[in-house]
């Protein structure tokens, strides 16, 4: 580059820097901040990776004093910073800070710096969901002006933090940590302004006792649930006369809790009693705060429907899930005027009192009575229903047409019942539809209008016929589509590849037919597809060598929200997690939750023929591959050694020939392999990936030998006729040529994979974010030169053998 050009480039870079710096200055100058404070703010931001927020987002949370120009408020946007908060951070130079909120940023397992104590003017300090570890420094007790302290949702340990000097505290949240030891209630008495105390989900021990003192009368919010307390709830709890929210779940009390003990709490709105034993008689009395709006009592060993609910005319949220309540749901429940959320999951209810229109006058919006023993016709849904789940019951008859009149209905899950008749015509209006494992008939309605909201559609295991509706193309939000185990007769829906969000697609066990790789289609590519299940159909023909080019499984990608399982997590009151039947490592798992990292292809049980495409090696993130029960010929592709995440490989019952590539031994995660009933020959490669397999994984190959099969590959040497030597040489050359078709072995870094758990799929409380796993780079397909180099090396190794 010439000297003048270099000078021009340097000048351009300097001008750009000046413009960016000036924009910082101009934006913060409007906030009346001094230049040194501006520089410190920029320096603080530069201490971290801050791709999660732009400049304006960061500065929107800054306020400076009009007279001194010092920064007095700093509130980081969620997900703005990533990195370690160091003890010498410029943050601790903002000595005039009164308000500091760093919550929902990732400080990557930093310890809480002692230097927070230098911010002596702090009145509000919020460090929630930051990934902090270790103990709270004793220096925090020097922040005597604090009125608000939030350290929740971290991994802090040690005994209850020293807060004796923080006499101005009105808000203290230490929930969802790992604090241990006893609570110094006498210490808390020195806080005359304390109104909000949340210690939920720790490992605190000792006896739960509310001291007999009026000092607690200011408490409005008290959450002590899910710790390791013992003892009993004493009468002085009646001193909490202003209490509105009380969580005493999982108290491990020495005897059943009498609900009448809460009757003096006339202001109480929310009461959480989950995982406690309740006195049965108190469930039928009227001695309970009539002000209650939310009553949560799951896993309380309740055996009869609580008649105490009759008196709660303000009740909005009722959760009595996972108890042992039998009989019918009383008709009077649906007459409570403000009832909006009802969770009756996992009991032994047999049905509803009253007629099928018992819910028509109900105000309920979210209703879940899954996992019960309900029979008869399905009731007509409430008029303002949003979420309706009744899966795993025994309802019969047809799906009420009135579901199409419920414009607010978003989630409909009637799976695992005995419903018959057609599918309603209004699926486009719903976000999630799960009608799996019923006896529904007819075809899937071809009524999906443009802009349809449908994200999940599961109609598997019914008696559906006809073709896939072409109007599915209008479902641009469609993420999960399952029509498995029906009688649908159609060709492969290549037109669905235009759906931008489709991730899971299963057609298993239908009557689909035709070619998967016709000449006029080119490489099959879905933009986001990670799971494709086509097993047990009538697909025929060959797969082109470019068949797997441009597939999503060619790259490892972490879910954007850091979620472990696929689903809908965006609603405040429910979580829906997609489930599907998984065939994995030779096992069948019914209704397993779908990992966001799970990538699988299953073409088994068809009539596919020809060679397995070498482009299979591009699918580096593939975890399970099943091509069994087809008519594939030729060799096992050497490119499979590039599929570094592979855990399960089933090529059994084909017509494959040649040897088992030794290179498969480099697949670190390969835990299951079956090549049974082919025409393979030679010695089974030795190594941990092969030695742990069952003998049945290699049976039915007359030319295979070596462990785990019986017998040895090495026979005593005998004099061979010259003709046999020539024949053996031809075989070796042929084997070398077949092996030479494969690409060179790639070296790649791999990431750990978590196997899906088998748990219930519905929850009525939103769950916290899981941290995404670290993704390491993986090299892509080898060059043409390296393929030929690999070919020469394989010839040499086979000749040596």
mmCIF file of C-alpha atoms in Angstrom, residues 2 11 14 20 67 93 151 204 293-294 337 348 405 415 489 543 562 686 734:
data_model
loop_
_atom_site.group_PDB
_atom_site.id
_atom_site.type_symbol
_atom_site.label_atom_id
_atom_site.label_comp_id
_atom_site.label_asym_id
_atom_site.label_seq_id
_atom_site.Cartn_x
_atom_site.Cartn_y
_atom_site.Cartn_z
ATOM 1 C CA UNK A 2 1.367 3.470 -0.920
ATOM 2 C CA UNK A 11 -6.994 9.632 9.216
ATOM 3 C CA UNK A 14 -9.076 8.523 13.762
ATOM 4 C CA UNK A 20 -17.879 7.658 18.248
ATOM 5 C CA UNK A 67 -25.151 20.399 40.275
ATOM 6 C CA UNK A 93 -14.721 4.913 41.476
ATOM 7 C CA UNK A 151 -28.667 -10.632 45.669
ATOM 8 C CA UNK A 204 -31.312 -22.405 55.648
ATOM 9 C CA UNK A 293 -56.397 -14.134 45.713
ATOM 10 C CA UNK A 294 -53.822 -16.904 45.233
ATOM 11 C CA UNK A 337 -66.382 -14.764 40.206
ATOM 12 C CA UNK A 348 -57.512 -38.794 40.555
ATOM 13 C CA UNK A 405 -65.384 -19.727 18.914
ATOM 14 C CA UNK A 415 -53.410 -35.554 23.684
ATOM 15 C CA UNK A 489 -50.760 -41.091 1.705
ATOM 16 C CA UNK A 543 -30.108 -40.297 -2.511
ATOM 17 C CA UNK A 562 -30.052 -20.562 26.435
ATOM 18 C CA UNK A 686 -10.996 -52.631 18.094
ATOM 19 C CA UNK A 734 -10.956 -53.319 -4.551
#
